[in-house]
Structures are given as structure tokens and as C-alpha cells.
Tab-separated table of C-alpha atoms in Angstrom:
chain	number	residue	atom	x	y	z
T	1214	UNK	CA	-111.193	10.934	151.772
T	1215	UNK	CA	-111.297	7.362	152.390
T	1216	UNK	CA	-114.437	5.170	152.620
T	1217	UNK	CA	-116.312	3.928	155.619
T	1218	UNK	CA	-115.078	0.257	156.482
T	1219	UNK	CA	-117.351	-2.312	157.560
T	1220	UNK	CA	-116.813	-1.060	160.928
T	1221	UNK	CA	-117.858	2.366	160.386
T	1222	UNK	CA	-114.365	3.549	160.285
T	1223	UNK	CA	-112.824	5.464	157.473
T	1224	UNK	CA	-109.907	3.549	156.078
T	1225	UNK	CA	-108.054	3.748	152.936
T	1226	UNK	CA	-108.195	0.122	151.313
T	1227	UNK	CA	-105.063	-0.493	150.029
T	1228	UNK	CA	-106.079	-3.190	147.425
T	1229	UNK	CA	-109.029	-1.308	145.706
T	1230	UNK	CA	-107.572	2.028	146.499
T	1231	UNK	CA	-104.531	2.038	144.699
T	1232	UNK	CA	-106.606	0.619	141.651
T	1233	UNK	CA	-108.513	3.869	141.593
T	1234	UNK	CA	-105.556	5.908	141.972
T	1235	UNK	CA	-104.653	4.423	138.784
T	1236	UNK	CA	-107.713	5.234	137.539
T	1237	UNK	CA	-107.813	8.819	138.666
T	1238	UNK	CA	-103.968	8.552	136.589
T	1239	UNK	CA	-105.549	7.668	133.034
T	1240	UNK	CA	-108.110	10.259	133.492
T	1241	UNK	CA	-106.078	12.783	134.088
T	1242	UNK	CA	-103.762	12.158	131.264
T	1243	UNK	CA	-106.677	11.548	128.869
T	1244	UNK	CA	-108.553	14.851	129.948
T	1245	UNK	CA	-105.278	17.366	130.782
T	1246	UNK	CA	-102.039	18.259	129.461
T	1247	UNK	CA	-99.588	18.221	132.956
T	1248	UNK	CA	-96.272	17.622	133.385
T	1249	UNK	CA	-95.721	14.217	134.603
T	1250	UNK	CA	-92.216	14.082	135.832
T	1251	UNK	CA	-93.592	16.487	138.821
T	1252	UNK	CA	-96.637	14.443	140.184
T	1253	UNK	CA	-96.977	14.648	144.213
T	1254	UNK	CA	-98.629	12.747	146.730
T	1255	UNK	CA	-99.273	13.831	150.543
T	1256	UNK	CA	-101.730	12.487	153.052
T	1257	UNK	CA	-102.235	12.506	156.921
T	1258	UNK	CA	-102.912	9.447	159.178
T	1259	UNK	CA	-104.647	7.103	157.027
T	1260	UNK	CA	-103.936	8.898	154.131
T	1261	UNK	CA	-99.991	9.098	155.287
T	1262	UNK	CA	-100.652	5.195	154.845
T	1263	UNK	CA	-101.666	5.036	151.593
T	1264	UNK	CA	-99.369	7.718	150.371
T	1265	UNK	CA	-96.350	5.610	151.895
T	1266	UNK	CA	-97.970	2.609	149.599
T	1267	UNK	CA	-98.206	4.317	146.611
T	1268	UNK	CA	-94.733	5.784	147.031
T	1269	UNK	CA	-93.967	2.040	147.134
T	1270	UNK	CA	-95.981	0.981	144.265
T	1271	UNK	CA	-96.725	3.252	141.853
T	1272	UNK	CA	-92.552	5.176	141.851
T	1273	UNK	CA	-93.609	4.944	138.058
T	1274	UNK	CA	-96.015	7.691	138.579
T	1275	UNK	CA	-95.027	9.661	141.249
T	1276	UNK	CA	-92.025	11.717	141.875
T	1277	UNK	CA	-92.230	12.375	145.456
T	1278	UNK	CA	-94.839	11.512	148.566
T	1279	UNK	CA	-95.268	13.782	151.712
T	1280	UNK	CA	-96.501	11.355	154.593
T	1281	UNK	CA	-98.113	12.857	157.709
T	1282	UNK	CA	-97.961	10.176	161.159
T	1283	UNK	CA	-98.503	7.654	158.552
T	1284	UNK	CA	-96.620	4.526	158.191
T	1285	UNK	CA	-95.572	2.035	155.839
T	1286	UNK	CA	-96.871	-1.543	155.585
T	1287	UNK	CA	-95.227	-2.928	152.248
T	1288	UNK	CA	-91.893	-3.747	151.349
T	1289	UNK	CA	-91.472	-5.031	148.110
T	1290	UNK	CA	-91.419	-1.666	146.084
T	1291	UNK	CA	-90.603	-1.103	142.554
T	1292	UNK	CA	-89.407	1.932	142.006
T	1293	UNK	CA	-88.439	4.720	143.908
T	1294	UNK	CA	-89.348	8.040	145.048
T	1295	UNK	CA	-88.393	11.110	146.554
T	1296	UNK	CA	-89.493	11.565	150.538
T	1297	UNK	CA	-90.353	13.619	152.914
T	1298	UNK	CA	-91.374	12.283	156.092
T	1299	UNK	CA	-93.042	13.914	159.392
T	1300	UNK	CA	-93.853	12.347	162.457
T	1301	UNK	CA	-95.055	13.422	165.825
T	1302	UNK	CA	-92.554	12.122	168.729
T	1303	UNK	CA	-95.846	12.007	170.765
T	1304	UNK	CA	-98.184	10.120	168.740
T	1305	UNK	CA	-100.063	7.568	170.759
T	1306	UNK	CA	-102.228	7.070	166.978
T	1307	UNK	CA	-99.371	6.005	165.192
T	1308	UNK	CA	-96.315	5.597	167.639
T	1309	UNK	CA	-93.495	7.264	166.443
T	1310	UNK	CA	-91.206	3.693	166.601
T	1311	UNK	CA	-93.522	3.022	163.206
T	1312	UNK	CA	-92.112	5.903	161.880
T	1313	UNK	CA	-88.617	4.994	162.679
T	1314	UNK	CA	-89.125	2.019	161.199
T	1315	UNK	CA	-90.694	2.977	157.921
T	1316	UNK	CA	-88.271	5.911	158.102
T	1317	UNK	CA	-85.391	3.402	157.774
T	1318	UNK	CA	-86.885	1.675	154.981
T	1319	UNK	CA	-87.132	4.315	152.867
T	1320	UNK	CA	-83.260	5.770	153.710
T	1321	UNK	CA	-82.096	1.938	152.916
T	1322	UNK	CA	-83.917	1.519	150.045
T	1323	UNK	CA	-83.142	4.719	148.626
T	1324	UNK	CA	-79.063	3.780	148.854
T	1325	UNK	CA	-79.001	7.151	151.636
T	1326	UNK	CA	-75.943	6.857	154.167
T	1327	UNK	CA	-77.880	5.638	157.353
T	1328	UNK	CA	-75.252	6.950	159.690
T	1329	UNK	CA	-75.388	10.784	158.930
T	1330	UNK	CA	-77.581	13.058	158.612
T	1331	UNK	CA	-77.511	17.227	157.569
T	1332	UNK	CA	-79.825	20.216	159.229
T	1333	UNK	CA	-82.318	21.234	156.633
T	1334	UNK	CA	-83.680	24.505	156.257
T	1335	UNK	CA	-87.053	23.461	158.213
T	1336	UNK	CA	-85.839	23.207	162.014
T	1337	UNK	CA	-87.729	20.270	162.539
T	1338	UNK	CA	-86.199	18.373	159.582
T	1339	UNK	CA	-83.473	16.470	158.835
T	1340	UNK	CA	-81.595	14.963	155.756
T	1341	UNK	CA	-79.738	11.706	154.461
T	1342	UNK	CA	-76.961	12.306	152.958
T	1343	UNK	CA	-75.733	10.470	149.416
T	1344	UNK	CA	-78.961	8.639	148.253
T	1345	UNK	CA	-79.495	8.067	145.150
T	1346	UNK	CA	-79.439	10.872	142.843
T	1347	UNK	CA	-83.127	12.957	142.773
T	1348	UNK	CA	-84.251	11.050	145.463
T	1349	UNK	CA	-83.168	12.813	148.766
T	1350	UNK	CA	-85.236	11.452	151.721
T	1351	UNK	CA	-85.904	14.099	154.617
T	1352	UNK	CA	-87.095	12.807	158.215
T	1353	UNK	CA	-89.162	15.644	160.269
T	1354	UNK	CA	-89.826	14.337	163.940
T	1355	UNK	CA	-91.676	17.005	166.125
T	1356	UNK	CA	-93.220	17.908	169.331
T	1357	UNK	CA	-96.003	19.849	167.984
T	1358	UNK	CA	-99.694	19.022	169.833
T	1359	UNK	CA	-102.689	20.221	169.256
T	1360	UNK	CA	-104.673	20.878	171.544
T	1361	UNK	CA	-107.868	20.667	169.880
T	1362	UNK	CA	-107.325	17.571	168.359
T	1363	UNK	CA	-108.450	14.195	170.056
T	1364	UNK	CA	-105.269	12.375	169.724
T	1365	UNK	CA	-103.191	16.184	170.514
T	1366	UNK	CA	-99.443	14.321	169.017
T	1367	UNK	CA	-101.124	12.987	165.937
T	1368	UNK	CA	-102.122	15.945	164.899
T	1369	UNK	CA	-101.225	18.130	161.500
T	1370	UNK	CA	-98.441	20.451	162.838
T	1371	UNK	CA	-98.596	23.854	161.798
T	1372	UNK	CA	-94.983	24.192	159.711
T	1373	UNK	CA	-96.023	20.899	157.632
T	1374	UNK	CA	-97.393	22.598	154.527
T	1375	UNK	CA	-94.921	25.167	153.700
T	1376	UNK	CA	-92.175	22.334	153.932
T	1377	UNK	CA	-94.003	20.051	152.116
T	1378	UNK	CA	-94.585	22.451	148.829
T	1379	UNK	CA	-91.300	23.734	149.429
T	1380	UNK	CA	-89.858	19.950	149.692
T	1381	UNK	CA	-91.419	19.086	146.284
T	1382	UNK	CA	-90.425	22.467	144.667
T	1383	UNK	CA	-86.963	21.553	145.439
T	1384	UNK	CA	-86.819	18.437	143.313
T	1385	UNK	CA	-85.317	18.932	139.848
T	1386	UNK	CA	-88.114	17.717	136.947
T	1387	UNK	CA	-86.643	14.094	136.222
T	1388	UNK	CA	-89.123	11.241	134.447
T	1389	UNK	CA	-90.860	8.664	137.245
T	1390	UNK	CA	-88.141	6.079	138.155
T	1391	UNK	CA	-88.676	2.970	135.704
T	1392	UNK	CA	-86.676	0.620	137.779
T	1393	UNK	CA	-85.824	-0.534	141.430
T	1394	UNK	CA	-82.389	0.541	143.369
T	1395	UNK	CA	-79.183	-0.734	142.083
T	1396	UNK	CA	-77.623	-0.510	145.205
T	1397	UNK	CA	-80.572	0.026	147.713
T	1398	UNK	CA	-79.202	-1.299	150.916
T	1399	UNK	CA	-80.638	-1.440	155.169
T	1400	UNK	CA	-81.060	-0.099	157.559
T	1401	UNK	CA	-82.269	-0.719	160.905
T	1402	UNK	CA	-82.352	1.317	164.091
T	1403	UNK	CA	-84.395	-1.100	166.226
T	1404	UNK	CA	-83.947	-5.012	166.862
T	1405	UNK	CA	-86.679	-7.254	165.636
T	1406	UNK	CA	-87.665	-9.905	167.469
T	1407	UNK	CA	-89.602	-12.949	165.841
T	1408	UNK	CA	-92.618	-13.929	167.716
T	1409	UNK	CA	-93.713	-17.646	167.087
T	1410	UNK	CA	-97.151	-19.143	168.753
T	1411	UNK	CA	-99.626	-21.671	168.181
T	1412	UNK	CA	-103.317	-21.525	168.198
T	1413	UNK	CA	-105.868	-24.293	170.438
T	1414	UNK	CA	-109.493	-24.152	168.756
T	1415	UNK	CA	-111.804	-26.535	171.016
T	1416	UNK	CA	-112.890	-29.521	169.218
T	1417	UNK	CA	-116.086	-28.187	168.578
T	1418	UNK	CA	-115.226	-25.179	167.198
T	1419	UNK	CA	-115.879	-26.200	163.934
T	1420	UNK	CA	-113.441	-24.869	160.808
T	1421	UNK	CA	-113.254	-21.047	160.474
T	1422	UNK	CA	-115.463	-19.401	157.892
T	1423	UNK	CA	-112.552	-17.744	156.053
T	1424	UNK	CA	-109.219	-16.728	157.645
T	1425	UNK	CA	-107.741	-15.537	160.929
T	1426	UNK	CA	-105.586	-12.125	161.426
T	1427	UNK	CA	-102.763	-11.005	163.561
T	1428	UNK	CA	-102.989	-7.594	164.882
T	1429	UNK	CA	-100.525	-6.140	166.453
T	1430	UNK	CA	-100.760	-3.003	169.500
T	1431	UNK	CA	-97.552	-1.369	170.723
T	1432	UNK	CA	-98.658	-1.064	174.153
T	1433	UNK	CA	-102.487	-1.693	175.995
T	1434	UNK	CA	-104.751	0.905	175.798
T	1435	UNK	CA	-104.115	1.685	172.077
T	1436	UNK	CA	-107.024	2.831	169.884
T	1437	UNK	CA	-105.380	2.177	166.508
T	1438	UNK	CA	-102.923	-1.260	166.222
T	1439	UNK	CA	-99.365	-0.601	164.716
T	1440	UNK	CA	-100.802	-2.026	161.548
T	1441	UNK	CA	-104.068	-2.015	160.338
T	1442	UNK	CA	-104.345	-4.553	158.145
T	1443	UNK	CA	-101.904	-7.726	158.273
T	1444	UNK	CA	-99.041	-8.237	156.544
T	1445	UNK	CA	-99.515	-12.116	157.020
T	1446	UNK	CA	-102.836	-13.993	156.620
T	1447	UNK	CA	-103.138	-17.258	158.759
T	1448	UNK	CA	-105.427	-19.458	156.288
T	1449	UNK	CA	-106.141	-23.632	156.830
């Protein structure tokens, strides 16, 4: 569960969050014997974020991650992991063109072919063929919303756990990847655009007390931005 922001609004903080992960790490292998080559992660929403990040970061660690309507915000991993990724077509939370997009990171950088893909046993899945060996990556878009939920499309749908566990039970024991891609390539199944603008302050605006942010919507209206925190700072 991640803490209350500033705001009020509970938000995984991806700077002082992934140090406790690696905290929560040591402590478990100082306190329990566990095998580490099968070490999981999964999370929903926020926590889909984080997972995605820690996926990124810490491949050293984990052997697979399990994001729910999450989305990536880094791209300069280090290792790599396996992945299974679902996303709600219907998602107004997290629009489902950020899952496409993190989606295509993680089938580039894990060397997948980005122009096929195989039925899985999970209806709502699909897979990338020829990534790099022990890493598959698996892409689950669905329909499923909940009624009960206040954003219905961002919702947990109900087939999610089963193919999760039996996602990870699927992956053959191998040690936590030491090392990047060899061969990690792109792909990309949207154009992106460049956006370039400049800033007036009135003269006696005085100089800002730290730093300015870019955030970015997908379309008015939006509770949640597309990312939410920056991957730019715009500092004097």
C-alpha cells in the first residue's frame, strides 16, 4: 500500500520506494531461506506503476512482474525480466494507449519479434514470439468493467489472478538477469510527436521557489495525467 502524498493521494514514490523495496530484499534474505531465482512482483494501478519500475530496475532481483492498468515511466533499465501485462481497453484511469506504449517497450527491449504474436492459453492474452530466452512477454488487453468500481475499465478483472500465478509458474527457475539485452531492439506502434513551447513569467513574478513540471492528460476531463510524475524537470 502506498503512502499518502502531499495531496492526500496515495502514490507509490518511485525514488524512496524502490529504496525500501531493497530494503524489504536484505531482510528477507537475512531472516529466510527462499529461492531467489523465482521472486515475483504484481501490483494494480499505482502499484502496476511501480511494479513496471522495479521490473526496470531491480531485473537483478526479480524474475518476473505482473502489472495491472499500470504503466511504465522509465526507460533506461538494466536488466531484464519476464512480463506479463494486462490492460483494460476501457480505462479512462490509465488509457490503454499507455499501455501500448509501455507494452512495446518491454517486447523491444526484451529482443521479442514485434510483428507476431501467438494465442495463449488465457483468452484474453497474447504472446511475443522469439524474445530472449526465459523472458517471454505476454500482453492481456480486455473489456472487463466493473461495475462497482468508480473508474468501471480500470478495474481488477476477474481472470487476472489465476493467469498471473499460472504466468509465473510457467517460468523455468533461472538466476536474476545480471546484465542488459544484447540485442534488445524497438518497437513502436504509435508516432511520437515532439512538442516544443516556451514559457512568459510577468516581470514581477519573481524567480520560482524550486522547479516547474510538465504534466501531461490524454484528453480533458481526465482525473489521473498519463504520467504522474515527470520524466523531465524544467529547472533555471
Amino acid at each position: 500500500n502506498a503512502l499518502a502524498s502531499g495531496s492526500g493521494v496515495n502514490q507509490w514514490n518511485y525514488a524512496i520506494d524502490i529504496d525500501f523495496f531493497d530494503d524489504v530484499i536484505e531482510d528477507l534474505e537475512s531472516s529466510f531461506c527462499y529461492d531467489t531465482r523465482q521472486v515475483f512482483a504484481v501490483g494494480h494501478s499505482s502499484g502496476a506503476g511501480i511494479t513496471h519500475e522495479l521490473g526496470c530496475l531491480r531485473g537483478n532481483v526479480l524474475r518476473g512482474i505482473a502489472p495491472v492498468a499500470g504503466s511504465l515511466v522509465s526507460n533506461d533499465c538494466a536488466k531484464e525480466v519476464a512480463v506479463m501485462q494486462i490492460h483494460g481497453i476501457n480505462d479512462t484511469t490509465v488509457p490503454i494507449s499507455t499501455g501500448e506504449q509501455t507494452r512495446d517497450f518491454w517486447v523491444g527491449y526484451n529482443s521479442c519479434n514485434c510483428d507476431e504474436t501467438i494465442d495463449t492459453e488465457y483468452s484474453d492474452c497474447i504472446q511475443y514470439p522469439d524474445c530472449d530466452p526465459d523472458y517471454p512477454v505476454y500482453w492481456c488487453p480486455h473489456e472487463y468493467e466493473d461495475p462497482n468500481h468508480s473508474h468501471p475499465g480500470h478495474a481488477w478483472p476477474p481472470f487476472a489472478g489465476e493467469a498471473i500465478w499460472d504466468f509465473f509458474k510457467t517460468l523455468p527457475p533461472v538466476d536474476p538477469s545480471l546484465a542488459a539485452p544484447t540485442k534488445s531492439g524497438e518497437c513502436t506502434s504509435k508516432e511520437t510527436t515532439m512538442m516544443q513551447f516556451s514559457i512568459h513569467f510577468p516581470d514581477d513574478f519573481g524567480p520560482p521557489a524550486g522547479f516547474m513540471a510538465i504534466t501531461l492528460y490524454d484528453q480533458l476531463g481526465m482525473e489521473q495525467p498519463l504520467l504522474t510524475q515527470p520524466d523531465y524537470i524544467l529547472n533555471f
